[in-house]
Amino acid sequence: MKQFFYSLLLIICLFFIAGCVKGQPSNASNEPSHEDTTNSIETNEVLETPSSENSMSDIPLTVLQADSRFHLQMTDDNNQTYHVHIYSSDEEKGEIDSPSFLGVEGEPFYSGQYHLYLSEDDADYGVKQEHLNLFESEGGSLQHFIEGEKMAYISSHKTGRDLLVIYQKEALNQKSLNVFALDDGELQEVRVDGQSLKSINGELRNIGDLYYQSVEYKNNDTEEEFGWFFTTWELNEETLTLSLKSQAVYNDESFIDGYTYGQETYEHWKHKPTSTFAYPYIPITSDWLDEVEKGRFPSVSFAVGTSLQEIFEQKGEPDAITDWLRGAETFMFNNIGYAVTTTSDNTVNTLLIPGTLIDGDIEQIYDKLGEPDEKVAGEQLSHTEVMIYNTGAHILYIEKSQNEIEMILVSKTETPEISTDWSGMAIDLNHTFVKQ
């Protein structure tokens, strides 16, 4: 009986051992199944952490490409292209509940605390620009972006430096701008002479050669200055600062119908992206008279004697056509006037250059050109005077008011006396108007 019990116990143990061996994985192959492989890949994508080259705050490019509010391309001063991503991990979508300066009722918008990320073409991650905070917000106020509105863009020009511009709406007809430039592989904020930059439409236009333009409208008469402000900025690439190059202010106190003129000038500038409003960029040099002798003027595209057809073929339609010089038509192209008289056979008889384009004053005129051949008094009320330099075939007329240059003309010598036709007048891009 005891022998039978031991035999039965031995058989049970053998079955138990066999079962344990069958349940263990085989050492012949350590490869996981297809399902295990799939799970392993998915887990790695979710749990993957940035390499030692990336910060923990950097974001995978796939996420930025899918979820960034804005994705833009810009180049640095070495012509290296980067991708800029404006991204918020806490972005929420809402609707404007009532009409306001933000927009119309029911218009969708996005809000959150947005940050800037930078990536190159072959990158896997976007590098967070941790040294920058949009609109000086470090976790306080949210930024708002209206759906479909281009509230972030690259201000670019073939002869200028790319700037990233982002704006927020502050009030009706007033937007606050943040501006950034690429420097040594990072985005850096561009300061504006220690003050904030505001614009009526959020635009900072790159007009080339490190110059930029913006328009601001102040309609509160209680402010120290009010009206239309047309500002040209110059970028210092070393300090990344925008400094004031020039500013024209139009209101009814400084000009007749100044508000209307400012409105129309702004509308023209806004709707023609290649246009610029007048700013001083033509330096006064001693070779002016040499150029005038040939019927030319520095920085002006066409000379006296050029056919209108040639100008139209190269420039397209004029910005404006004004009556001037005893019935002659003056065709305005980007602030420069080309006058055609009835006897000039559709060729340019006179060049007109507003004084606002000249980078200098009357004192520098005397220093570079010497005494004029003749002086003609202008209108008494405007206290103007016309300085005349005769170079032979062509004459240079310079209208001045005290030490300021008001207007410059280059005309054929045989043109009848013209100073009384334009002295005391300021002819700008779209209109002729008398200064008070």
Phi, psi and omega in degrees: 000317179295322179298319181294321181296316180295322179295317179297319180296322179295319180296318179298318180296319179297317177298321181294317179296319179298319179295320180294320179296319181294328183278348181277147177294152182279142176281354183289332181214128178255009182286133177288166177287171178301320180296320179296320179298315179300313179299323181295318179296315181297320180295320180296323180294322183283319188264357183300132178254154180302147177291177181297340179280346183248146175281157177295341180272353178289154186240137176305140183299328179298324178290315181296320180294328182275325193241358179294143176290323176223140174230115187231157174246137176215158180246152177268187183287353175257013180066024175274130183268137177230159174254131179250129179241132175250110194225144174228130178282346181244028183298137176230150179254138179216186177228145177292122188276343177204155181302134180201184178295343178288327181160195183270158181299135178088354181288130182285148177214166177238142180223156179164181173262104188266149179227160181262135176233145183235138178215155173260173187301320186262015184278154173260341183233151168266130184271120180291133177272080190292342180278358183243143173229127181294127177053038174059027182261120178251031182123009180266252185291150179273157171263150181235132178234123180286133181299130177084354180263135184279075184270004172216134184200169176257120175275110191231152176204148185296336177246015182239177179260133180298136172232138172274125181239129177232133180232157175233147180277127180254324181199177178298127180064025178216123180233140179261133187249139164252135184233138182223149176233154175275130180214116178055045175078010178226156172276136177232143180288138176265118180275156184239079178049036178075007180236169178278152180255126181236156183208150180289327183238009178082007185263132166241103189272127176277113182253011175094161176055039176067021175250145182221152181229147176215160179233131177234144179237124176242116184253011179266107184294346180280347178289157180300320175233141181211164181116207180263126181247115179253109190243135173250129183249150175240130183270125171269111186289336180285316182262354185050056180233136172267120179247156184290122174268312177199160178209131175246134181241127180242121171209175186287350177274329183266333181219150172294128183054039183298322179297315181296316180298317179299318179299314183290323177296318178297315181300319178296314181298318183295319187272355177235093187300338181271356184274159174227150170270162190298137174209155185285111178225356180259109181286154176274120181229163183288349181269006177306312184293327176296320179291318180296324179303329178270002182082018182245173173214140183307136177072003176262130191293326188235151182261165170302135181101350178290140180284148177299324181300318179296319179295315180297322180295326182269326186255343185081206181289143179290157176291326179197160174233123182240152173275127186199160177057062176054050175095354177291151177266134177246122181261119185265125176232109177049052174081352178260134180256140176238110185266137179235120179270170181293341183257003185265008173056048178058029172241157183291128179260328185214139172262139179238123182235112178299146180298338180293347179270352185265127181267078182164183182226184184296324178303321178288330176299311179298322182293321184269327187250345182081191181290141177288161177288334183203153174231137179234129180288139178266206180293139182297318184296327183268352178054045181257162177214145180251123176263132186239125176243118182262120182254003182118262181286338183225156181238142174256121176252130177235114176269131181232155172229108188057243183258008183258143176272122182265316186202147176231137176233142170238120188219159174296145184298324185283358177297134178304159180309123188243351188300325181288345181281334187232351181297134181087001180253147174243111183257120183244199194299317186243341191223163165247124181216149183271131177283144179283000000 
